[in-house]
PDB file of C-alpha atoms in Angstrom:
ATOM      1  CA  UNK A   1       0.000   0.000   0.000  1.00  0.00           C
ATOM      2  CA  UNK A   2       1.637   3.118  -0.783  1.00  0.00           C
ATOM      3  CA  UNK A   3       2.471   5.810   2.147  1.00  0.00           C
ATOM      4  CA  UNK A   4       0.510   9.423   1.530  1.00  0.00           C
ATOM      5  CA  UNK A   5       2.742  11.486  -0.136  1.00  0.00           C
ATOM      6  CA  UNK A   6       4.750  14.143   1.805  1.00  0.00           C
ATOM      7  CA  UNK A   7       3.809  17.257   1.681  1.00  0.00           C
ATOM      8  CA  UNK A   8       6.748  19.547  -0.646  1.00  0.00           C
ATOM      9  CA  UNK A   9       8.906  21.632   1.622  1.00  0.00           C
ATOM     10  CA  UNK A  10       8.865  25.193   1.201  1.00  0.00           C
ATOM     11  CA  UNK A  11      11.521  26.716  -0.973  1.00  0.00           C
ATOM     12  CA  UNK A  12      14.759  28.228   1.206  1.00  0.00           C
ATOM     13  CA  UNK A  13      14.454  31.371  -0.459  1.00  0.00           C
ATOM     14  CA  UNK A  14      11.130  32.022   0.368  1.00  0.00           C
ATOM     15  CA  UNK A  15      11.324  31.168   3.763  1.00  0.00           C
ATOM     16  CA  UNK A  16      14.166  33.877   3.736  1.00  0.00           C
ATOM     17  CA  UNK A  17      12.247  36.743   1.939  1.00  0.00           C
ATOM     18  CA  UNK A  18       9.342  36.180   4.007  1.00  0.00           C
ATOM     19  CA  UNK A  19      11.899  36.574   7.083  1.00  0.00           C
ATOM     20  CA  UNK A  20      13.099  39.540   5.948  1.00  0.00           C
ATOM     21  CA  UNK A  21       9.258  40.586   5.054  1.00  0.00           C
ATOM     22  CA  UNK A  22       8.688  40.854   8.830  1.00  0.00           C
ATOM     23  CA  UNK A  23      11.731  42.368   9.623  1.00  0.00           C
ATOM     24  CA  UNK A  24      11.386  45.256   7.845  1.00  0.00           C
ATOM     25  CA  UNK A  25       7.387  45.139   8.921  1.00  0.00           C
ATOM     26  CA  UNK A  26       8.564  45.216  12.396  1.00  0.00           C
ATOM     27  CA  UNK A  27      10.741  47.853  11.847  1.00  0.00           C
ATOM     28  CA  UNK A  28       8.160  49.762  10.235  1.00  0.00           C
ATOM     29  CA  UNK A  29       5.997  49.599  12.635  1.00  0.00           C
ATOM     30  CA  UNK A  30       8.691  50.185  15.708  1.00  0.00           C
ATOM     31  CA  UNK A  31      10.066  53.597  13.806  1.00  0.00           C
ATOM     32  CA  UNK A  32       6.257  54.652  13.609  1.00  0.00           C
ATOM     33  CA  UNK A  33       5.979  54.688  17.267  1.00  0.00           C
ATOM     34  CA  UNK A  34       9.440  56.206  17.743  1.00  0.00           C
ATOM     35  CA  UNK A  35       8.811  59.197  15.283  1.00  0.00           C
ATOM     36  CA  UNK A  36       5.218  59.849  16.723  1.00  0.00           C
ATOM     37  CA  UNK A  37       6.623  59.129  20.636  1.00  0.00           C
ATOM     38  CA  UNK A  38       9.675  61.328  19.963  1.00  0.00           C
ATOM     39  CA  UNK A  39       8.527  63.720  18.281  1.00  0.00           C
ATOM     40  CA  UNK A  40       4.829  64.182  18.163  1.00  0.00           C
ATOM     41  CA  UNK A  41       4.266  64.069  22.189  1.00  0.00           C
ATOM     42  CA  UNK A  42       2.827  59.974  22.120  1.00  0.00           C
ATOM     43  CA  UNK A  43      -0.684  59.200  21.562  1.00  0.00           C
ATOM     44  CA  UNK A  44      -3.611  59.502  23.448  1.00  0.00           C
ATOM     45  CA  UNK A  45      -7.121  59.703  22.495  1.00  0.00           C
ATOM     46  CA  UNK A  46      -8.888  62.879  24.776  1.00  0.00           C
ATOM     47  CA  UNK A  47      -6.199  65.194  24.419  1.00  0.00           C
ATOM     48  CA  UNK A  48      -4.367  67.258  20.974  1.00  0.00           C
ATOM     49  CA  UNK A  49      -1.995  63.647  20.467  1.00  0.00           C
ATOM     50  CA  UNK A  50      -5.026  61.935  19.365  1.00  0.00           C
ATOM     51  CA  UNK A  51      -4.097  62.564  15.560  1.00  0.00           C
ATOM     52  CA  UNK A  52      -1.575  60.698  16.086  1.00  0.00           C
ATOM     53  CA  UNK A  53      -3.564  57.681  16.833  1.00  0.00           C
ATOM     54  CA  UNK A  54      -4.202  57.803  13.052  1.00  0.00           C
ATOM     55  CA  UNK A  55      -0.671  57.141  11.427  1.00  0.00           C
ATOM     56  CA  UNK A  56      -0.257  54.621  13.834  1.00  0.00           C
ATOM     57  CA  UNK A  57      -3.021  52.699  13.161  1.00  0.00           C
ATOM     58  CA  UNK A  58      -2.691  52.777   9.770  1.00  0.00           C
ATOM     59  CA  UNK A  59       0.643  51.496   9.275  1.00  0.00           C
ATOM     60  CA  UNK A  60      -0.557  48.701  11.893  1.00  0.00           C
ATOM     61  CA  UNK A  61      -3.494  47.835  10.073  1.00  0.00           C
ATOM     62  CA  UNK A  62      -3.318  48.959   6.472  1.00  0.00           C
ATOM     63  CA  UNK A  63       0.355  48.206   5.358  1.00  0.00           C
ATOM     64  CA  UNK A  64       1.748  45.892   8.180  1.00  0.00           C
ATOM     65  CA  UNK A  65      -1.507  43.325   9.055  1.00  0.00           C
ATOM     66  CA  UNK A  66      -2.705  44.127   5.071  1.00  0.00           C
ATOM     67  CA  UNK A  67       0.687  42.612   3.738  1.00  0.00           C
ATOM     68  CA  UNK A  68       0.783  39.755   6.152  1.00  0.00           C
ATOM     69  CA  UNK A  69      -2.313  38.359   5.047  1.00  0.00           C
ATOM     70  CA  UNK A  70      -1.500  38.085   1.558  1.00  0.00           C
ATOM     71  CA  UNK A  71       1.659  36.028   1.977  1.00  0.00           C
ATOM     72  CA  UNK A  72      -0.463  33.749   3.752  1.00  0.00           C
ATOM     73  CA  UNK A  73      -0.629  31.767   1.171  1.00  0.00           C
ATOM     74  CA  UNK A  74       2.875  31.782   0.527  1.00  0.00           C
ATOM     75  CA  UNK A  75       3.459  30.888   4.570  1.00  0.00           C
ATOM     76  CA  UNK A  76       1.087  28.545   4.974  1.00  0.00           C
ATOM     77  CA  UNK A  77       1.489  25.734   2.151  1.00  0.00           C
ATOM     78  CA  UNK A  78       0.713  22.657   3.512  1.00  0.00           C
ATOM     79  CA  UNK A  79      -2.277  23.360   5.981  1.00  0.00           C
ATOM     80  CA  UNK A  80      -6.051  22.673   5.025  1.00  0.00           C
ATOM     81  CA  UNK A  81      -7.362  25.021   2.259  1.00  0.00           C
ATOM     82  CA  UNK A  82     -10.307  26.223   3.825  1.00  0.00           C
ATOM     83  CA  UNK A  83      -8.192  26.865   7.458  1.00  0.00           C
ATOM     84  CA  UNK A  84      -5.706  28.965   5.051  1.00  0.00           C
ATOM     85  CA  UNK A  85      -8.535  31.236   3.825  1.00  0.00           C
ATOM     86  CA  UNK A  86     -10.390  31.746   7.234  1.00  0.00           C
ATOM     87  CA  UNK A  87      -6.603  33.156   8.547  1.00  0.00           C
ATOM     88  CA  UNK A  88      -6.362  35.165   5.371  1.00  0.00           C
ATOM     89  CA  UNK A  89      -9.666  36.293   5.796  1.00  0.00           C
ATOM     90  CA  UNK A  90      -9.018  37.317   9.666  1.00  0.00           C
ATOM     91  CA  UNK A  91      -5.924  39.379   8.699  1.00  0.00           C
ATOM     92  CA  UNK A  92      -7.889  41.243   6.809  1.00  0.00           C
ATOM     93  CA  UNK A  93     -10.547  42.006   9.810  1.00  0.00           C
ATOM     94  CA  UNK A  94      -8.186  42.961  12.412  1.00  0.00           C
ATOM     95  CA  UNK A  95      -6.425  45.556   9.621  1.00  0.00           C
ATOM     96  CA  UNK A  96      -9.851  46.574   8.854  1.00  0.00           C
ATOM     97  CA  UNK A  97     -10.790  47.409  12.512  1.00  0.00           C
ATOM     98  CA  UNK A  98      -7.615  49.164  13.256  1.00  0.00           C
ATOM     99  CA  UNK A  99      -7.546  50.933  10.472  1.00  0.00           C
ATOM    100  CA  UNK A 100     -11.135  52.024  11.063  1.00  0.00           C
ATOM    101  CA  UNK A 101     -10.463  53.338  15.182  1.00  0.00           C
ATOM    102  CA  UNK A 102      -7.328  54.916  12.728  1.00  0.00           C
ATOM    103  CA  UNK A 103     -10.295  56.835  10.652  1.00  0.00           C
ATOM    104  CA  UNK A 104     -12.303  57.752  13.471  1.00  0.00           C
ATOM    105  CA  UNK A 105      -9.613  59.253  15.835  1.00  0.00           C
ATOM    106  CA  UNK A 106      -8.815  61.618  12.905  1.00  0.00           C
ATOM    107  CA  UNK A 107     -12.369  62.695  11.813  1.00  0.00           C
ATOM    108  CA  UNK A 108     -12.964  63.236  15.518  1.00  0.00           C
ATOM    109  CA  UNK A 109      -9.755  65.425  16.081  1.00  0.00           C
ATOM    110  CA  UNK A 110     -10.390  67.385  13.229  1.00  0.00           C
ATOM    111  CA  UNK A 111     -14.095  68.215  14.128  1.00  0.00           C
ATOM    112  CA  UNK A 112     -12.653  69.353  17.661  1.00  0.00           C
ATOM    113  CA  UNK A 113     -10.289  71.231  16.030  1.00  0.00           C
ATOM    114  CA  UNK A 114     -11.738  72.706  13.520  1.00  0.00           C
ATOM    115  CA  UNK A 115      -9.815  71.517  10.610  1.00  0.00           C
ATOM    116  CA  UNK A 116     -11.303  70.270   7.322  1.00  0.00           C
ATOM    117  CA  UNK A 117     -11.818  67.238   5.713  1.00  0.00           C
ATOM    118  CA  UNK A 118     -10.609  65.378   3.214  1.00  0.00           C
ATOM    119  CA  UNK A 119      -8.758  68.135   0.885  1.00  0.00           C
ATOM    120  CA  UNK A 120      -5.334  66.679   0.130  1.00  0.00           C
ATOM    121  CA  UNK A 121      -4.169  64.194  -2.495  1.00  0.00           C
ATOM    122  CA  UNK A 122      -3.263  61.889   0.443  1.00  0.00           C
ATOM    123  CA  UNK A 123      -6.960  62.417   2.698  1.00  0.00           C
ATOM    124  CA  UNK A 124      -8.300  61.200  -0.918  1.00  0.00           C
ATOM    125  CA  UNK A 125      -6.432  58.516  -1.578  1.00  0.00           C
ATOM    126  CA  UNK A 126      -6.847  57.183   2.256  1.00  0.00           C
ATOM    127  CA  UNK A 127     -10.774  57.175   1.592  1.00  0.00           C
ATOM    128  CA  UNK A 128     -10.198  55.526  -1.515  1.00  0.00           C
ATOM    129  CA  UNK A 129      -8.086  52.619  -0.084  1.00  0.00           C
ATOM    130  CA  UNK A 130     -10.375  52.072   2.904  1.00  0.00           C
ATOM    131  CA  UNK A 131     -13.485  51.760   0.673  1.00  0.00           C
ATOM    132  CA  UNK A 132     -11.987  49.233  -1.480  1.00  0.00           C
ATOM    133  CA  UNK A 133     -10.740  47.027   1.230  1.00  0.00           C
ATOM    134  CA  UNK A 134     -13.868  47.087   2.508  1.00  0.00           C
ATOM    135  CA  UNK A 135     -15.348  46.071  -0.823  1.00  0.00           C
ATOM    136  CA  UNK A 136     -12.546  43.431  -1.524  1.00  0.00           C
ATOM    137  CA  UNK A 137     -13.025  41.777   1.857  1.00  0.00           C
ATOM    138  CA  UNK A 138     -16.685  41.454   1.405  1.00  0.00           C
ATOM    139  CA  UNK A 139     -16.365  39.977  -2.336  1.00  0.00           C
ATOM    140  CA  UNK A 140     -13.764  38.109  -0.858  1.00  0.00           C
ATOM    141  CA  UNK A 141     -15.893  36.286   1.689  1.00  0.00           C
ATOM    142  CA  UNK A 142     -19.174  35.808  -0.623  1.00  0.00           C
ATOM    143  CA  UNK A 143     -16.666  33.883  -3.298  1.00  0.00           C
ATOM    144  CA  UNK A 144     -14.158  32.158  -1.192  1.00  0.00           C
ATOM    145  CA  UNK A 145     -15.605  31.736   2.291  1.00  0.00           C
ATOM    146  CA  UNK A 146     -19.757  31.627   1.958  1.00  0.00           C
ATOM    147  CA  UNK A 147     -20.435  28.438   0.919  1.00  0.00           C
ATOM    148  CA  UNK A 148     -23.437  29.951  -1.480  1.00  0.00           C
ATOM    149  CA  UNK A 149     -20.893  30.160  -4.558  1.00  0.00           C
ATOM    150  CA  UNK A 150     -20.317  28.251  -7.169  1.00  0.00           C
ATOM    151  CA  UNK A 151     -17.094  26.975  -8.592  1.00  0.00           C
ATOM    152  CA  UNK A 152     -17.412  28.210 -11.786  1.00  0.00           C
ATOM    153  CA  UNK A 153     -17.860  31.605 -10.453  1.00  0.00           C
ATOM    154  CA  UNK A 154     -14.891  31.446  -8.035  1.00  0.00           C
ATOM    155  CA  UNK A 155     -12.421  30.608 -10.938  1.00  0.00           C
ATOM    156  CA  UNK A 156     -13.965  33.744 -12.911  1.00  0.00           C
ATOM    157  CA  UNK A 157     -13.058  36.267  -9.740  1.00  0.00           C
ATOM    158  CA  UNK A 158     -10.223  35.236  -8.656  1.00  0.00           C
ATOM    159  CA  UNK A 159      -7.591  36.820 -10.976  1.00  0.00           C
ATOM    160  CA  UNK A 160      -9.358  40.018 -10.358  1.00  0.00           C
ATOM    161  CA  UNK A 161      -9.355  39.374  -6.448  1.00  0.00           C
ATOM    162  CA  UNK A 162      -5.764  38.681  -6.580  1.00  0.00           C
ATOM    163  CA  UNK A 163      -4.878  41.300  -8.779  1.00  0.00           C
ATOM    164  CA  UNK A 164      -7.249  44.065  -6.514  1.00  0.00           C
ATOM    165  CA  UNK A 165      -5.481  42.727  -3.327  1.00  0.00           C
ATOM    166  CA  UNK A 166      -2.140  43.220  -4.851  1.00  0.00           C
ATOM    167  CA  UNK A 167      -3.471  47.012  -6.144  1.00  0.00           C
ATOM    168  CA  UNK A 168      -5.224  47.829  -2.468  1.00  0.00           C
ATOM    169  CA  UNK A 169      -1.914  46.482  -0.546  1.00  0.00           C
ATOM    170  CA  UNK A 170       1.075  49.301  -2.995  1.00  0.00           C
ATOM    171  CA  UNK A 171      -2.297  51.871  -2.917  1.00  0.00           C
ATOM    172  CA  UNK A 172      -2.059  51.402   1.200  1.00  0.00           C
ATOM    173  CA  UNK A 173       1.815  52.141   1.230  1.00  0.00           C
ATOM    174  CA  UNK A 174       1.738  54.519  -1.448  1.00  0.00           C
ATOM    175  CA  UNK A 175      -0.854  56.794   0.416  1.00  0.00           C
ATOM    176  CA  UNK A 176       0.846  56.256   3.522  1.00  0.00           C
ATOM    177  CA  UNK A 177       4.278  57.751   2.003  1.00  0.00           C
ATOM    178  CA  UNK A 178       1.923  60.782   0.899  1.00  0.00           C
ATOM    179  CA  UNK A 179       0.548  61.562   4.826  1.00  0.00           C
ATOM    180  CA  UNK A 180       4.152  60.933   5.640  1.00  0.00           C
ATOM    181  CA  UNK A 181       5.248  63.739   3.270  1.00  0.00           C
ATOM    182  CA  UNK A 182       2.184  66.060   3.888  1.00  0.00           C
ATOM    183  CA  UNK A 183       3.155  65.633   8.247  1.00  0.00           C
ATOM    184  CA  UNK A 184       6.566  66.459   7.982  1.00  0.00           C
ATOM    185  CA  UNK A 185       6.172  69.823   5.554  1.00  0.00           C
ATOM    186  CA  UNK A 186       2.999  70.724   7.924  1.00  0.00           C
ATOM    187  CA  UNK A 187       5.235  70.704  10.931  1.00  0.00           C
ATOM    188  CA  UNK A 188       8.895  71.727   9.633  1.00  0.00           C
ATOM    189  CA  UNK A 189       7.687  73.611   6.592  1.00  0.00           C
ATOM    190  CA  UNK A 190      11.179  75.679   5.343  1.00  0.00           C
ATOM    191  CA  UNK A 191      13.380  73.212   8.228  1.00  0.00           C
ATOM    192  CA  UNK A 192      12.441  70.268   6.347  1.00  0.00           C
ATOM    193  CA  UNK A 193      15.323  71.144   4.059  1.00  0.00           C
ATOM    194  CA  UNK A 194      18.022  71.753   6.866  1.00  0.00           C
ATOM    195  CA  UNK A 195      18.258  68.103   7.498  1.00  0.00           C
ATOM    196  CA  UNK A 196      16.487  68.313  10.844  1.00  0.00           C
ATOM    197  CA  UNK A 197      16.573  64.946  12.770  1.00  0.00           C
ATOM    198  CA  UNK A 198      12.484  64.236  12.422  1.00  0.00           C
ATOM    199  CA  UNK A 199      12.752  64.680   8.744  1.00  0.00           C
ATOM    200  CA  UNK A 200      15.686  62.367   8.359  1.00  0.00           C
ATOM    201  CA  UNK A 201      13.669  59.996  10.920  1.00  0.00           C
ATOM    202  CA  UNK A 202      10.676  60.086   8.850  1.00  0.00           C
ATOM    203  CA  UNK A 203      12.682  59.681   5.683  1.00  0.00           C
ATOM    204  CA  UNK A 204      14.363  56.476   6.625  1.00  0.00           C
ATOM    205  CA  UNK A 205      10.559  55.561   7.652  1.00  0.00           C
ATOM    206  CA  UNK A 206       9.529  55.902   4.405  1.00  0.00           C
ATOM    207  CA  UNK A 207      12.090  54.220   2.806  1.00  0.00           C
ATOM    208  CA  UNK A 208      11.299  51.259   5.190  1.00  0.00           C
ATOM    209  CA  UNK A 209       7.867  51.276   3.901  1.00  0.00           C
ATOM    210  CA  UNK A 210       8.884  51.324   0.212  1.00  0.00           C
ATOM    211  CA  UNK A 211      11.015  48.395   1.115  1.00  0.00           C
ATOM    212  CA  UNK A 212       7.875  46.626   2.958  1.00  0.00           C
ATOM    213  CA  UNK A 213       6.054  47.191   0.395  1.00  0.00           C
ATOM    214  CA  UNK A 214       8.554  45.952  -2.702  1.00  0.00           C
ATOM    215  CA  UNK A 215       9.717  42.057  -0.419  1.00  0.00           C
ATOM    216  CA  UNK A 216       5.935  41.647  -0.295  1.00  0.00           C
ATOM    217  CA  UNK A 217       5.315  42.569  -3.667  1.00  0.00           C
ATOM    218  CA  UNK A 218       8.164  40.423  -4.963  1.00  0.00           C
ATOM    219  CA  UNK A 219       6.944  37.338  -2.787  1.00  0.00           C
ATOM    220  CA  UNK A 220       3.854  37.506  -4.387  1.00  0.00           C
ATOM    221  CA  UNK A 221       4.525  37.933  -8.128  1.00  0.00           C
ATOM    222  CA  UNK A 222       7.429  34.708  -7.923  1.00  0.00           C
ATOM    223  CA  UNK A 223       5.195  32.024  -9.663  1.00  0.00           C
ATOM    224  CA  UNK A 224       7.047  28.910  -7.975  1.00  0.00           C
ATOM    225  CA  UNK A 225       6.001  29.885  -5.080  1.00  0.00           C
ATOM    226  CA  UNK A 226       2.671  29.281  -5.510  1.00  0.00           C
ATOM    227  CA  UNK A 227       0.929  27.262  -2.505  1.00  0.00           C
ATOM    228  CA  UNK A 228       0.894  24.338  -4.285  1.00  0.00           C
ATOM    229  CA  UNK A 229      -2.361  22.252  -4.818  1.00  0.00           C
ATOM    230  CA  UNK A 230      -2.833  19.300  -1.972  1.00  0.00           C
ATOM    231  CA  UNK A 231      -4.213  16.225  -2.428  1.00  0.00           C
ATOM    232  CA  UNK A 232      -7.541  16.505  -1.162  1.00  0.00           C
ATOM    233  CA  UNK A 233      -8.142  19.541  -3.774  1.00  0.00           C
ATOM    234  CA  UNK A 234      -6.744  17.716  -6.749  1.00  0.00           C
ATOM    235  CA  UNK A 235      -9.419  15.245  -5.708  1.00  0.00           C
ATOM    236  CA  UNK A 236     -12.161  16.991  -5.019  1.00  0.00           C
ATOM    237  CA  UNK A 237     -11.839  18.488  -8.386  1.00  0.00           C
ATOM    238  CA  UNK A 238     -11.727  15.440 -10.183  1.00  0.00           C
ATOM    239  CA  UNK A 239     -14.944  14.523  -8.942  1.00  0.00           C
ATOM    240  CA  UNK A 240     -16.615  17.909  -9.441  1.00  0.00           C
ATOM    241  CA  UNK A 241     -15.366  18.190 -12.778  1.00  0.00           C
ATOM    242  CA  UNK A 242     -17.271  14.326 -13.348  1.00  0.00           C
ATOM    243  CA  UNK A 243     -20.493  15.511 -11.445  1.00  0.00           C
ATOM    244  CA  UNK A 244     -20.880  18.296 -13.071  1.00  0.00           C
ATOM    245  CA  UNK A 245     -20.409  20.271 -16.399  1.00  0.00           C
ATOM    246  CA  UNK A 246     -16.949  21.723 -16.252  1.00  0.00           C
ATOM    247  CA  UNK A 247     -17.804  23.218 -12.642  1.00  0.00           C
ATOM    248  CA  UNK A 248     -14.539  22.093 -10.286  1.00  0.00           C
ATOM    249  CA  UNK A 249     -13.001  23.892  -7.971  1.00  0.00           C
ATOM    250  CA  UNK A 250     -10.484  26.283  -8.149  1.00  0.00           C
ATOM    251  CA  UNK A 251      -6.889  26.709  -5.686  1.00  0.00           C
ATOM    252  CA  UNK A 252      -6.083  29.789  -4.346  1.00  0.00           C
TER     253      UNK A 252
END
């Protein structure tokens, strides 16, 4: 009787871009806090730091937790299908919510401040990301997670989903360069250019993200490292694709 096969380790290189991945997530995420504890007073939420609530939240949620969950299918290989898309499927949540107490805490200090909304390039562009998120995630979980869709259907979305999630994840990083920019020239203004220490802070900050953003884009667009199909999906298409007329499941 022949043994179940084993399942194919993951390639070395992978494992080490995806290392690497979190490193510079981490440190993203770590020189966030230091630029907004240093010098932006901390964060709080009833005082004038609770703008800074905002960046915070959305490099957590939008860029850091947003580019985890789509190398989870690079991570994960081996594990159960559906156990890989319910983890996916939580990243996303716990970005969206942080990003959203992000959203709020600056809406709510601008209306106690006065200030306007949603004028700049970058204000745009952050309202533009969040709503398609949102939309992705929900199209996401009617395909791939509610068990109401068909196969057929599934195979027809999913270059767009994994072409959107791609787009939403460099739209995230690219709009959080932008309120990095428009910060620094609100606060320094004419000191920006004299090489003061927050501006070379937040420069290396942004470079980090660019970085972030180009490991997780590169991880994603390598074709052999594809999760590759398992065993129980190569069968359950075979016998979808004899029940029924060309409808079999999909991998992901």
């Amino acid at each position: 009787m022949d043994s179940p096969a084993r399942p194919a380790p993951a390639p070395a290189a992978l494992l080490y871009y995806v290392a690497f991945s979190q490193l510079l997530g981490l440190a993203v995420v770590a020189m966030t806090g230091t630029w907004l504890g240093v010098y932006r007073g901390g964060i709080a939420w009833e005082s004038a730091l609770q703008f800074n609530v905002h960046p915070l939240c959305m490099v957590i949620g939008l860029v850091f937790l947003q580019g985890d969950a789509l190398l989870v299918y690079r991570i994960f290989r081996n594990e159960a299908k559906r156990t890989t898309k319910v983890l996916h499927g939580l990243l996303h949540v716990f970005a969206f919510v942080i990003a959203l107490v992000g959203l709020v805490a600056m809406f709510d200090y601008h209306r106690k401040e006065g200030y306007a909304d949603l004028y700049s390039l970058h204000s745009w562009c952050g309202i533009l990301v969040f709503v398609l998120f949102f939309v992705q995630w929900l199209m996401g979980f009617s395909f791939f997670l509610f068990p109401g869709a068909s196969f057929s259907l599934r195979s027809r979305y999913r270059p767009q989903h994994v072409f959107l999630g791609g787009a939403i994840f460099l739209l995230s990083v690219g709009t959080a360069l932008l309120g990095l920019k428009e910060a620094l020239l609100f606060k320094l203004g004419t000191k920006y250019s004299k090489f003061e220490p927050e501006g070379v802070l937040a420069n290396v900050l942004g470079l980090l993200l660019a970085a972030f953003g180009a490991v997780v884009l590169y991880i994603l667009t390598r074709a052999d490292w594809k999760r590759p199909l398992q065993a129980e999906e190569q069968a359950l298409s075979m016998d979808f694709k004899t029940l029924t007329e060309g409808d079999s499941p999909s991998s992901q």
